[in-house]
Short mmCIF file of C-alpha atoms in Angstrom, two decimals:
data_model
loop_
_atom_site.label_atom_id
_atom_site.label_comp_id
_atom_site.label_asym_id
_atom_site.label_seq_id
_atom_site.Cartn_x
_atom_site.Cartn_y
_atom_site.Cartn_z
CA UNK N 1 -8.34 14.63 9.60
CA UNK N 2 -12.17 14.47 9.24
CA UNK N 3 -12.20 11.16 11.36
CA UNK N 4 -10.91 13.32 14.22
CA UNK N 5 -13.18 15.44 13.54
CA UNK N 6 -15.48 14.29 17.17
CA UNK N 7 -14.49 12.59 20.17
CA UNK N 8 -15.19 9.02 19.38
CA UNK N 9 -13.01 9.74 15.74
CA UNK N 10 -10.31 10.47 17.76
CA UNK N 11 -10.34 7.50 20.44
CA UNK N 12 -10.83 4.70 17.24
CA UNK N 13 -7.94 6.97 15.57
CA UNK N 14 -5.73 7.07 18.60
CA UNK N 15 -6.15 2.98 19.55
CA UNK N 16 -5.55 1.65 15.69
CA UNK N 17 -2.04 3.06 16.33
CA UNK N 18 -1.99 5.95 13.48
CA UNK N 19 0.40 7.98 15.58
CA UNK N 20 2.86 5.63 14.85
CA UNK N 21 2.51 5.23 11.32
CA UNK N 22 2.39 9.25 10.89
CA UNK N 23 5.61 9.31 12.15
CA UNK N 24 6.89 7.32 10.34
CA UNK N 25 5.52 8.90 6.93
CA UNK N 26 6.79 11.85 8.31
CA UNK N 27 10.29 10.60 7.83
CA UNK N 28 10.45 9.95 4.82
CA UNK N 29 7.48 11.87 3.03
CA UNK N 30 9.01 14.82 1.25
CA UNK N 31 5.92 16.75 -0.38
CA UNK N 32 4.95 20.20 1.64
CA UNK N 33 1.32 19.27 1.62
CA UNK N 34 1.45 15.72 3.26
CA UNK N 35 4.05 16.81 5.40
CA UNK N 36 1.97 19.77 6.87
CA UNK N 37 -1.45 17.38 6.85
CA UNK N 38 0.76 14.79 8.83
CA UNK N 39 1.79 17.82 11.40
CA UNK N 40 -1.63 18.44 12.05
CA UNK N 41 -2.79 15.62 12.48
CA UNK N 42 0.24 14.50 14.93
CA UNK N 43 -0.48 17.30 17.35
CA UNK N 44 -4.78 16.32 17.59
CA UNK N 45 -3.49 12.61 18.19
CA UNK N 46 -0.93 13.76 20.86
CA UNK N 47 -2.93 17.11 22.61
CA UNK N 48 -5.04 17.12 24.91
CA UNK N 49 -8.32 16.50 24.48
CA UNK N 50 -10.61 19.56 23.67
CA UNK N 51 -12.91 20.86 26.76
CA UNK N 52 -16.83 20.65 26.96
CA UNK N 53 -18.58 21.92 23.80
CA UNK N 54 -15.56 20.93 21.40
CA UNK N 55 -15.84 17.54 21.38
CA UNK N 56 -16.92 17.89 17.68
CA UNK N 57 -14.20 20.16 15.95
CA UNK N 58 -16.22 20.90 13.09
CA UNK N 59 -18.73 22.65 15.12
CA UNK N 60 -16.80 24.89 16.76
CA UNK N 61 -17.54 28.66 16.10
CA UNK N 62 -13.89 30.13 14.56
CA UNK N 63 -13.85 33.77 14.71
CA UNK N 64 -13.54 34.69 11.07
CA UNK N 65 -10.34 36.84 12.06
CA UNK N 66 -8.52 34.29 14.05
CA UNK N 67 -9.46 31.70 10.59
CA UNK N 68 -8.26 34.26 8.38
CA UNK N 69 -4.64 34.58 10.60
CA UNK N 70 -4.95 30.81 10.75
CA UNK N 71 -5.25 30.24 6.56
CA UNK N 72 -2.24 32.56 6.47
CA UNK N 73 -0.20 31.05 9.00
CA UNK N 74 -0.85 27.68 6.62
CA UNK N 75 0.61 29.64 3.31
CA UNK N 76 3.22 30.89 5.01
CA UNK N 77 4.04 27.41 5.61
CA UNK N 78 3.89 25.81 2.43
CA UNK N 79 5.70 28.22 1.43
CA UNK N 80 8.32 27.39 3.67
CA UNK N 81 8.30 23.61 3.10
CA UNK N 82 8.50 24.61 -0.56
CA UNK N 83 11.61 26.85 -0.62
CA UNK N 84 13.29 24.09 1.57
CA UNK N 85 12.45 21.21 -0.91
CA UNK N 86 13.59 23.45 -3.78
CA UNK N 87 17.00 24.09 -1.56
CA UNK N 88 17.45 20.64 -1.20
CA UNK N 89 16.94 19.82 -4.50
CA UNK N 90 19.29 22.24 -5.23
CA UNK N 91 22.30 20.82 -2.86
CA UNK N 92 21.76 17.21 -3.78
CA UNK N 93 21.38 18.02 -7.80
CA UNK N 94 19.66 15.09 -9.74
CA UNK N 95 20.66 12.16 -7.32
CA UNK N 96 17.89 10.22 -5.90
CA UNK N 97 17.95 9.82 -2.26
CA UNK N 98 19.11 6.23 -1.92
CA UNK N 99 14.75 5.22 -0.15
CA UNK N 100 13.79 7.16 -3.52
CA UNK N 101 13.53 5.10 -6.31
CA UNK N 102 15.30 6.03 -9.57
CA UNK N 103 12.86 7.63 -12.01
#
């Protein structure tokens, strides 16, 4: 996500075709944290570009209360991703998935 970090990261992200690959990693990647990190970086790839003085997201000034709300809005969804792995872990048992490789 650093890479799309300014402007220009985001235009050599955007034409080497990540999007596509993303999604599909997204389709089959089953760990919370890649999963979320894949979300993210989906939605800078498809929004719309920032306005004048965010061209460079890692300048922008976050109010520390809107970056607190925003690091809890991120557990809350690990969290999430986690109790629905563990549910599906649950369901199917011990059988691999038949793309997942016996271990």
């Amino acid at each position: 996500s650093q890479l799309t970090a300014t402007k220009a990261g985001r235009h050599v992200v955007r034409e080497k075709g990540t999007y596509l690959i993303l999604r599909e990693l997204h389709r089959w990647e089953r760990e919370p944290e890649v999963l979320a990190a894949c979300e993210k970086l989906i939605q800078v790839l498809i929004g719309d570009e920032p306005g004048p003085g965010m061209e460079n997201l890692l300048e922008v000034k976050v109010p520390e209360e809107l970056e607190q709300q925003l690091q809890r809005l991120d557990l809350e969804e690990e969290e999430r991703w986690r109790r629905e792995q563990e549910e599906r872990q649950e369901t199917l048992g011990s059988t691999p998935c038949p793309e997942e490789p016996a271990r």
